[in-house]
């Protein structure tokens, strides 16, 4: 999906023109994947444009950086203000926002501790990650032969740029096989997530999702959906799942900032079917909540 250009990108405290947001080819992060990032969305709400769970995303960014000994040279308040300002100057009422913290230019080699820590925040309009049809009718998933990185390889708890090579291998593998999205298993064979999404399934009216210690990211969409599900009266169990649990699920879906909530119609050619009632109920409340249309969840929407 080609990136849709807007006007400005925030780099190390300054608003720069879109085409001037460039870096040196010897930037550390480009060579070794030594960066951490966030994916955030802003939506149009009745009160104006709001960034969904911005404060929580910035907290997770700082935690991701902590794992790699990266001191972000801006406070959370500064990053929050910069993000809001960026959305305003770009005059977009809904967009995807990509903060990036990376080891900069000046040092090479595998001890990054003396390399600068640079920060950028960009935003652009980004439509349905797995397609509009996917949101409505579900997508076809396949278990990838690539295992998910584990906490003693590259901690999935850090949303590090380098981690995503693992996701790219899985995604490309299943796309070459004609599927829409990958399901990933950890080294023990338990389901973890999708390449860039958390995963849920429904069985006999109960929701199940892999625990973070299995290798799932502590997704903010996941967290929002757990809250919504509980408020709707559904139990949510965090437990290890094997691939056949997905084959025999009543419903299944992916969740993520980019993906939002995407039903899974098939896993490894075993048909789960069109989106079921619990998936649809969660989609309905979540899609309203992110647009500031549900009073109980209004504090998730941080007005710019
Ligand atoms: N797991 C992974 C591995 C992941 O990358 C994401 C977000 C999630 C779960 C969901 O987390 P949350 O967004 O907080 O609900 N993936 C981001 C990047 C996707 C991309 O293709 O780039 C995102 O959705 O922004």
mmCIF file of C-alpha atoms and ligand atoms in Angstrom:
data_model
loop_
_atom_site.group_PDB
_atom_site.id
_atom_site.type_symbol
_atom_site.label_atom_id
_atom_site.label_comp_id
_atom_site.label_asym_id
_atom_site.label_seq_id
_atom_site.Cartn_x
_atom_site.Cartn_y
_atom_site.Cartn_z
ATOM 1 C CA UNK A 1 0.000 0.000 0.000
ATOM 2 C CA UNK A 2 1.716 3.234 -1.099
ATOM 3 C CA UNK A 3 2.040 5.817 1.668
ATOM 4 C CA UNK A 4 -0.255 8.795 1.213
ATOM 5 C CA UNK A 5 1.823 11.944 1.699
ATOM 6 C CA UNK A 6 0.887 14.695 4.111
ATOM 7 C CA UNK A 7 2.726 17.946 4.914
ATOM 8 C CA UNK A 8 4.952 17.541 7.952
ATOM 9 C CA UNK A 9 6.900 14.974 9.965
ATOM 10 C CA UNK A 10 8.166 15.612 13.497
ATOM 11 C CA UNK A 11 11.894 14.867 13.864
ATOM 12 C CA UNK A 12 13.802 15.387 17.126
ATOM 13 C CA UNK A 13 11.635 18.276 18.222
ATOM 14 C CA UNK A 14 11.103 20.019 14.869
ATOM 15 C CA UNK A 15 8.321 19.923 12.295
ATOM 16 C CA UNK A 16 10.017 19.248 8.969
ATOM 17 C CA UNK A 17 8.597 19.083 5.462
ATOM 18 C CA UNK A 18 7.553 15.580 4.404
ATOM 19 C CA UNK A 19 10.339 15.227 1.797
ATOM 20 C CA UNK A 20 13.030 16.592 4.122
ATOM 21 C CA UNK A 21 12.458 13.891 6.754
ATOM 22 C CA UNK A 22 15.610 11.975 5.730
ATOM 23 C CA UNK A 23 18.477 10.231 7.527
ATOM 24 C CA UNK A 24 22.074 9.213 6.744
ATOM 25 C CA UNK A 25 22.647 5.743 5.234
ATOM 26 C CA UNK A 26 25.011 4.951 8.103
ATOM 27 C CA UNK A 27 22.265 5.315 10.681
ATOM 28 C CA UNK A 28 22.703 2.513 13.250
ATOM 29 C CA UNK A 29 19.028 1.534 13.237
ATOM 30 C CA UNK A 30 19.052 0.966 9.492
ATOM 31 C CA UNK A 31 21.911 -1.548 9.758
ATOM 32 C CA UNK A 32 20.960 -3.480 12.875
ATOM 33 C CA UNK A 33 17.238 -2.941 13.394
ATOM 34 C CA UNK A 34 18.046 -1.030 16.567
ATOM 35 C CA UNK A 35 14.841 0.901 16.821
ATOM 36 C CA UNK A 36 11.482 0.691 18.548
ATOM 37 C CA UNK A 37 8.186 2.022 17.305
ATOM 38 C CA UNK A 38 4.495 2.453 17.862
ATOM 39 C CA UNK A 39 1.432 2.275 15.657
ATOM 40 C CA UNK A 40 -1.387 4.553 16.746
ATOM 41 C CA UNK A 41 -4.583 5.723 15.094
ATOM 42 C CA UNK A 42 -6.469 8.996 15.278
ATOM 43 C CA UNK A 43 -10.149 9.139 14.437
ATOM 44 C CA UNK A 44 -12.746 11.808 13.910
ATOM 45 C CA UNK A 45 -14.979 12.027 16.991
ATOM 46 C CA UNK A 46 -18.006 14.251 17.696
ATOM 47 C CA UNK A 47 -15.687 16.582 19.684
ATOM 48 C CA UNK A 48 -12.972 16.692 17.001
ATOM 49 C CA UNK A 49 -10.023 14.521 16.028
ATOM 50 C CA UNK A 50 -8.805 12.288 18.863
ATOM 51 C CA UNK A 51 -5.841 9.932 19.175
ATOM 52 C CA UNK A 52 -6.855 6.504 20.460
ATOM 53 C CA UNK A 53 -5.100 5.620 23.743
ATOM 54 C CA UNK A 54 -2.200 7.939 22.939
ATOM 55 C CA UNK A 55 -0.839 8.013 26.496
ATOM 56 C CA UNK A 56 -0.790 4.207 26.689
ATOM 57 C CA UNK A 57 0.985 3.939 23.329
ATOM 58 C CA UNK A 58 3.670 6.394 24.439
ATOM 59 C CA UNK A 59 4.140 4.399 27.667
ATOM 60 C CA UNK A 60 4.594 1.233 25.655
ATOM 61 C CA UNK A 61 7.105 3.034 23.407
ATOM 62 C CA UNK A 62 9.157 3.960 26.485
ATOM 63 C CA UNK A 63 9.008 0.372 27.746
ATOM 64 C CA UNK A 64 10.117 -0.943 24.363
ATOM 65 C CA UNK A 65 13.065 1.475 24.482
ATOM 66 C CA UNK A 66 13.970 0.500 28.061
ATOM 67 C CA UNK A 67 14.582 -3.108 27.024
ATOM 68 C CA UNK A 68 17.271 -1.841 24.607
ATOM 69 C CA UNK A 69 18.797 0.741 26.995
ATOM 70 C CA UNK A 70 17.561 3.589 24.832
ATOM 71 C CA UNK A 71 16.928 6.797 26.753
ATOM 72 C CA UNK A 72 14.331 8.735 24.831
ATOM 73 C CA UNK A 73 15.440 12.389 24.982
ATOM 74 C CA UNK A 74 11.846 13.656 25.342
ATOM 75 C CA UNK A 75 9.325 13.260 28.141
ATOM 76 C CA UNK A 76 6.039 11.435 27.615
ATOM 77 C CA UNK A 77 4.267 14.806 27.831
ATOM 78 C CA UNK A 78 6.482 16.197 25.058
ATOM 79 C CA UNK A 79 5.821 13.193 22.816
ATOM 80 C CA UNK A 80 2.090 13.393 23.464
ATOM 81 C CA UNK A 81 2.053 17.120 22.661
ATOM 82 C CA UNK A 82 4.175 16.550 19.530
ATOM 83 C CA UNK A 83 1.820 13.823 18.282
ATOM 84 C CA UNK A 84 -1.238 16.018 18.745
ATOM 85 C CA UNK A 85 0.487 18.968 17.077
ATOM 86 C CA UNK A 86 1.492 16.765 14.130
ATOM 87 C CA UNK A 87 -2.060 15.569 13.558
ATOM 88 C CA UNK A 88 -3.223 19.192 13.699
ATOM 89 C CA UNK A 89 -0.666 20.645 11.287
ATOM 90 C CA UNK A 90 -1.329 17.881 8.781
ATOM 91 C CA UNK A 91 -5.038 18.687 8.807
ATOM 92 C CA UNK A 92 -6.140 15.050 8.717
ATOM 93 C CA UNK A 93 -9.181 14.051 10.705
ATOM 94 C CA UNK A 94 -8.266 10.388 10.813
ATOM 95 C CA UNK A 95 -4.848 8.859 10.291
ATOM 96 C CA UNK A 96 -2.283 6.264 11.329
ATOM 97 C CA UNK A 97 0.576 7.594 13.482
ATOM 98 C CA UNK A 98 4.050 6.059 13.556
ATOM 99 C CA UNK A 99 6.444 7.194 16.315
ATOM 100 C CA UNK A 100 9.950 5.754 15.858
ATOM 101 C CA UNK A 101 12.885 5.802 18.278
ATOM 102 C CA UNK A 102 16.135 4.641 16.731
ATOM 103 C CA UNK A 103 19.885 4.568 17.196
ATOM 104 C CA UNK A 104 21.165 7.327 14.974
ATOM 105 C CA UNK A 105 24.218 8.242 12.919
ATOM 106 C CA UNK A 106 27.713 8.390 14.390
ATOM 107 C CA UNK A 107 28.535 4.935 15.694
ATOM 108 C CA UNK A 108 28.794 1.548 14.001
ATOM 109 C CA UNK A 109 29.124 -1.886 15.525
ATOM 110 C CA UNK A 110 27.113 -3.891 17.953
ATOM 111 C CA UNK A 111 27.641 -1.821 21.061
ATOM 112 C CA UNK A 112 25.019 0.837 20.434
ATOM 113 C CA UNK A 113 25.284 2.545 23.799
ATOM 114 C CA UNK A 114 27.171 5.564 22.487
ATOM 115 C CA UNK A 115 24.955 6.059 19.449
ATOM 116 C CA UNK A 116 22.440 8.911 19.588
ATOM 117 C CA UNK A 117 18.813 8.103 20.171
ATOM 118 C CA UNK A 118 16.720 9.879 17.538
ATOM 119 C CA UNK A 119 12.965 10.241 17.522
ATOM 120 C CA UNK A 120 10.518 10.829 14.705
ATOM 121 C CA UNK A 121 6.748 10.865 14.492
ATOM 122 C CA UNK A 122 4.939 10.619 11.180
ATOM 123 C CA UNK A 123 1.285 10.308 10.285
ATOM 124 C CA UNK A 124 -0.632 9.552 7.123
ATOM 125 C CA UNK A 125 -4.074 8.301 6.139
ATOM 126 C CA UNK A 126 -4.022 4.472 6.197
ATOM 127 C CA UNK A 127 -7.143 2.520 5.257
ATOM 128 C CA UNK A 128 -8.159 -1.023 6.158
ATOM 129 C CA UNK A 129 -4.937 -3.007 6.738
ATOM 130 C CA UNK A 130 -6.421 -6.330 5.627
ATOM 131 C CA UNK A 131 -9.022 -4.798 3.305
ATOM 132 C CA UNK A 132 -12.608 -3.615 3.780
ATOM 133 C CA UNK A 133 -13.860 -7.026 2.654
ATOM 134 C CA UNK A 134 -11.771 -8.636 5.381
ATOM 135 C CA UNK A 135 -13.381 -6.534 8.095
ATOM 136 C CA UNK A 136 -16.846 -7.460 6.800
ATOM 137 C CA UNK A 137 -16.490 -11.099 5.764
ATOM 138 C CA UNK A 138 -13.278 -12.317 7.364
ATOM 139 C CA UNK A 139 -9.919 -13.350 5.994
ATOM 140 C CA UNK A 140 -8.165 -16.643 5.261
ATOM 141 C CA UNK A 141 -5.279 -17.374 7.606
ATOM 142 C CA UNK A 142 -2.553 -19.980 7.519
ATOM 143 C CA UNK A 143 -0.128 -21.103 10.193
ATOM 144 C CA UNK A 144 3.356 -20.062 9.146
ATOM 145 C CA UNK A 145 6.300 -22.453 9.236
ATOM 146 C CA UNK A 146 8.348 -19.613 10.767
ATOM 147 C CA UNK A 147 8.225 -19.737 14.560
ATOM 148 C CA UNK A 148 7.633 -16.560 16.553
ATOM 149 C CA UNK A 149 10.742 -15.034 18.123
ATOM 150 C CA UNK A 150 10.767 -15.738 21.838
ATOM 151 C CA UNK A 151 11.662 -13.708 24.896
ATOM 152 C CA UNK A 152 15.178 -15.180 24.945
ATOM 153 C CA UNK A 153 15.772 -14.467 21.258
ATOM 154 C CA UNK A 154 14.274 -11.002 20.736
ATOM 155 C CA UNK A 155 11.792 -10.037 23.465
ATOM 156 C CA UNK A 156 8.387 -9.579 21.788
ATOM 157 C CA UNK A 157 7.516 -7.268 24.697
ATOM 158 C CA UNK A 158 9.613 -4.633 22.935
ATOM 159 C CA UNK A 159 8.004 -3.412 19.738
ATOM 160 C CA UNK A 160 11.433 -3.346 18.100
ATOM 161 C CA UNK A 161 11.886 -2.725 14.381
ATOM 162 C CA UNK A 162 14.197 -5.747 14.019
ATOM 163 C CA UNK A 163 11.485 -8.087 15.348
ATOM 164 C CA UNK A 164 9.462 -7.463 12.249
ATOM 165 C CA UNK A 165 11.801 -9.435 9.996
ATOM 166 C CA UNK A 166 10.254 -12.465 11.701
ATOM 167 C CA UNK A 167 6.778 -11.117 10.869
ATOM 168 C CA UNK A 168 7.788 -10.371 7.274
ATOM 169 C CA UNK A 169 8.999 -13.952 6.710
ATOM 170 C CA UNK A 170 5.704 -15.332 8.005
ATOM 171 C CA UNK A 171 3.533 -12.872 6.104
ATOM 172 C CA UNK A 172 5.284 -13.342 2.768
ATOM 173 C CA UNK A 173 5.234 -17.117 3.138
ATOM 174 C CA UNK A 174 1.455 -17.278 3.516
ATOM 175 C CA UNK A 175 0.833 -14.649 0.833
ATOM 176 C CA UNK A 176 2.858 -16.757 -1.609
ATOM 177 C CA UNK A 177 0.601 -19.664 -0.685
ATOM 178 C CA UNK A 178 -2.519 -17.621 -1.475
ATOM 179 C CA UNK A 179 -3.694 -16.740 2.056
ATOM 180 C CA UNK A 180 -4.375 -13.303 3.526
ATOM 181 C CA UNK A 181 -2.590 -13.475 6.865
ATOM 182 C CA UNK A 182 -0.269 -15.661 8.938
ATOM 183 C CA UNK A 183 -0.868 -17.226 12.331
ATOM 184 C CA UNK A 184 2.340 -17.618 14.302
ATOM 185 C CA UNK A 185 3.312 -20.345 16.776
ATOM 186 C CA UNK A 186 6.053 -20.087 19.390
ATOM 187 C CA UNK A 187 8.936 -22.551 19.776
ATOM 188 C CA UNK A 188 6.667 -24.813 21.880
ATOM 189 C CA UNK A 189 3.998 -24.882 19.192
ATOM 190 C CA UNK A 190 1.498 -22.624 20.952
ATOM 191 C CA UNK A 191 -0.331 -19.933 19.035
ATOM 192 C CA UNK A 192 1.061 -16.449 19.689
ATOM 193 C CA UNK A 193 -0.399 -13.902 17.260
ATOM 194 C CA UNK A 194 -0.398 -12.673 13.683
ATOM 195 C CA UNK A 195 2.611 -10.871 12.145
ATOM 196 C CA UNK A 196 1.214 -7.511 13.316
ATOM 197 C CA UNK A 197 -1.930 -8.408 15.250
ATOM 198 C CA UNK A 198 -3.104 -10.185 18.368
ATOM 199 C CA UNK A 199 -5.418 -13.156 17.922
ATOM 200 C CA UNK A 200 -8.621 -14.190 19.689
ATOM 201 C CA UNK A 201 -10.987 -17.128 19.346
ATOM 202 C CA UNK A 202 -14.450 -17.890 20.694
ATOM 203 C CA UNK A 203 -15.578 -21.319 21.886
ATOM 204 C CA UNK A 204 -18.932 -21.960 23.575
ATOM 205 C CA UNK A 205 -19.438 -18.269 24.328
ATOM 206 C CA UNK A 206 -16.009 -17.749 25.950
ATOM 207 C CA UNK A 207 -13.177 -15.701 24.427
ATOM 208 C CA UNK A 208 -9.624 -17.045 24.420
ATOM 209 C CA UNK A 209 -6.393 -15.225 23.598
ATOM 210 C CA UNK A 210 -2.746 -16.276 24.040
ATOM 211 C CA UNK A 211 -1.003 -14.860 27.131
ATOM 212 C CA UNK A 212 1.811 -12.365 26.687
ATOM 213 C CA UNK A 213 4.325 -14.878 28.107
ATOM 214 C CA UNK A 214 3.553 -17.101 25.096
ATOM 215 C CA UNK A 215 4.952 -14.307 22.894
ATOM 216 C CA UNK A 216 1.954 -12.068 22.245
ATOM 217 C CA UNK A 217 2.422 -8.310 22.399
ATOM 218 C CA UNK A 218 0.420 -6.518 25.082
ATOM 219 C CA UNK A 219 -1.790 -5.008 22.411
ATOM 220 C CA UNK A 220 -3.862 -1.978 23.224
ATOM 221 C CA UNK A 221 -6.618 -3.126 20.876
ATOM 222 C CA UNK A 222 -6.459 -6.491 22.670
ATOM 223 C CA UNK A 223 -6.753 -4.704 26.003
ATOM 224 C CA UNK A 224 -9.654 -2.548 24.773
ATOM 225 C CA UNK A 225 -11.474 -5.629 23.429
ATOM 226 C CA UNK A 226 -10.997 -7.518 26.713
ATOM 227 C CA UNK A 227 -12.564 -4.554 28.547
ATOM 228 C CA UNK A 228 -15.445 -4.355 26.068
ATOM 229 C CA UNK A 229 -16.004 -8.141 26.151
ATOM 230 C CA UNK A 230 -16.110 -8.158 29.960
ATOM 231 C CA UNK A 231 -18.495 -5.197 29.953
ATOM 232 C CA UNK A 232 -20.743 -7.107 27.519
ATOM 233 C CA UNK A 233 -20.691 -10.035 29.946
ATOM 234 C CA UNK A 234 -18.275 -12.356 28.139
ATOM 235 C CA UNK A 235 -15.470 -14.148 29.949
ATOM 236 C CA UNK A 236 -11.991 -13.775 28.421
ATOM 237 C CA UNK A 237 -9.408 -16.461 29.181
ATOM 238 C CA UNK A 238 -5.696 -15.921 28.526
ATOM 239 C CA UNK A 239 -4.353 -19.383 27.852
ATOM 240 C CA UNK A 240 -2.086 -21.350 25.555
ATOM 241 C CA UNK A 241 -3.815 -22.421 22.345
ATOM 242 C CA UNK A 242 -2.738 -24.971 19.753
ATOM 243 C CA UNK A 243 -3.534 -24.707 16.045
ATOM 244 C CA UNK A 244 -6.400 -27.224 16.232
ATOM 245 C CA UNK A 245 -8.106 -25.016 18.839
ATOM 246 C CA UNK A 246 -8.403 -22.477 16.032
ATOM 247 C CA UNK A 247 -9.677 -25.121 13.564
ATOM 248 C CA UNK A 248 -12.498 -25.988 15.974
ATOM 249 C CA UNK A 249 -13.281 -22.444 17.145
ATOM 250 C CA UNK A 250 -16.788 -21.039 16.766
ATOM 251 C CA UNK A 251 -15.297 -17.647 15.852
ATOM 252 C CA UNK A 252 -11.824 -16.112 15.558
ATOM 253 C CA UNK A 253 -10.401 -12.685 14.828
ATOM 254 C CA UNK A 254 -7.232 -10.608 14.716
ATOM 255 C CA UNK A 255 -6.892 -7.297 16.579
ATOM 256 C CA UNK A 256 -4.442 -4.438 16.204
ATOM 257 C CA UNK A 257 -4.158 -0.718 15.640
ATOM 258 C CA UNK A 258 -3.513 -1.038 11.924
ATOM 259 C CA UNK A 259 -5.811 -4.058 11.443
ATOM 260 C CA UNK A 260 -8.507 -2.942 13.949
ATOM 261 C CA UNK A 261 -10.781 -6.028 14.347
ATOM 262 C CA UNK A 262 -10.621 -8.527 11.482
ATOM 263 C CA UNK A 263 -12.604 -11.768 11.570
ATOM 264 C CA UNK A 264 -10.817 -14.980 10.530
ATOM 265 C CA UNK A 265 -12.903 -17.095 8.171
ATOM 266 C CA UNK A 266 -10.528 -20.027 7.712
ATOM 267 C CA UNK A 267 -7.374 -21.365 9.342
ATOM 268 C CA UNK A 268 -5.293 -23.851 7.326
ATOM 269 C CA UNK A 269 -8.336 -24.446 5.079
ATOM 270 C CA UNK A 270 -10.533 -25.447 8.011
ATOM 271 C CA UNK A 271 -13.629 -23.296 7.691
ATOM 272 C CA UNK A 272 -14.695 -21.237 10.702
ATOM 273 C CA UNK A 273 -17.190 -19.280 8.636
ATOM 274 C CA UNK A 274 -18.563 -15.771 8.286
ATOM 275 C CA UNK A 275 -18.057 -13.425 11.281
ATOM 276 C CA UNK A 276 -20.042 -14.717 14.268
ATOM 277 C CA UNK A 277 -22.228 -12.857 16.776
ATOM 278 C CA UNK A 278 -19.572 -12.197 19.431
ATOM 279 C CA UNK A 279 -17.039 -10.961 16.873
ATOM 280 C CA UNK A 280 -19.684 -8.680 15.372
ATOM 281 C CA UNK A 281 -20.766 -7.365 18.782
ATOM 282 C CA UNK A 282 -17.137 -6.552 19.670
ATOM 283 C CA UNK A 283 -16.524 -4.921 16.281
ATOM 284 C CA UNK A 284 -19.642 -2.833 16.712
ATOM 285 C CA UNK A 285 -18.722 -1.478 20.147
ATOM 286 C CA UNK A 286 -15.027 -1.094 19.326
ATOM 287 C CA UNK A 287 -15.647 0.807 16.076
ATOM 288 C CA UNK A 288 -17.953 3.170 17.939
ATOM 289 C CA UNK A 289 -15.603 3.532 20.921
ATOM 290 C CA UNK A 290 -12.626 4.504 18.747
ATOM 291 C CA UNK A 291 -14.751 7.236 17.203
ATOM 292 C CA UNK A 292 -15.668 8.591 20.626
ATOM 293 C CA UNK A 293 -19.269 7.447 20.345
ATOM 294 C CA UNK A 294 -19.419 5.360 23.540
ATOM 295 C CA UNK A 295 -19.559 7.346 26.784
ATOM 296 C CA UNK A 296 -17.938 4.652 28.980
ATOM 297 C CA UNK A 297 -14.852 4.562 26.768
ATOM 298 C CA UNK A 298 -14.503 8.283 26.022
ATOM 299 C CA UNK A 299 -11.214 8.580 27.947
ATOM 300 C CA UNK A 300 -9.621 6.315 25.329
ATOM 301 C CA UNK A 301 -10.028 9.171 22.826
ATOM 302 C CA UNK A 302 -7.453 11.901 23.499
ATOM 303 C CA UNK A 303 -8.501 15.023 21.650
ATOM 304 C CA UNK A 304 -5.832 16.840 19.654
HETATM 305 N N1 LIG B 1 1.091 -7.970 17.874
HETATM 306 C C1 LIG B 1 2.039 -7.477 17.052
HETATM 307 C C2 LIG B 1 3.207 -8.324 16.731
HETATM 308 C C3 LIG B 1 1.904 -6.181 16.546
HETATM 309 O O1 LIG B 1 2.842 -5.704 15.738
HETATM 310 C C4 LIG B 1 0.770 -5.419 16.865
HETATM 311 C C5 LIG B 1 0.592 -4.023 16.319
HETATM 312 C C6 LIG B 1 -0.200 -5.974 17.727
HETATM 313 C C7 LIG B 1 0.003 -7.245 18.220
HETATM 314 C C8 LIG B 1 -1.414 -5.214 18.162
HETATM 315 O O2 LIG B 1 -1.112 -4.215 19.112
HETATM 316 P P1 LIG B 1 -1.997 -2.896 19.242
HETATM 317 O O3 LIG B 1 -1.794 -2.136 17.980
HETATM 318 O O4 LIG B 1 -1.482 -2.218 20.424
HETATM 319 O O5 LIG B 1 -3.399 -3.349 19.383
HETATM 320 N N2 LIG B 1 1.134 -3.828 15.032
HETATM 321 C C9 LIG B 1 1.357 -2.489 14.530
HETATM 322 C C10 LIG B 1 2.207 -2.493 13.276
HETATM 323 C C11 LIG B 1 1.596 -3.121 12.091
HETATM 324 C C12 LIG B 1 2.427 -2.907 10.838
HETATM 325 O O6 LIG B 1 2.149 -3.596 9.863
HETATM 326 O O7 LIG B 1 3.324 -2.066 10.820
HETATM 327 C C13 LIG B 1 0.054 -1.741 14.342
HETATM 328 O O8 LIG B 1 -1.012 -2.337 14.278
HETATM 329 O O9 LIG B 1 0.118 -0.518 14.273
#
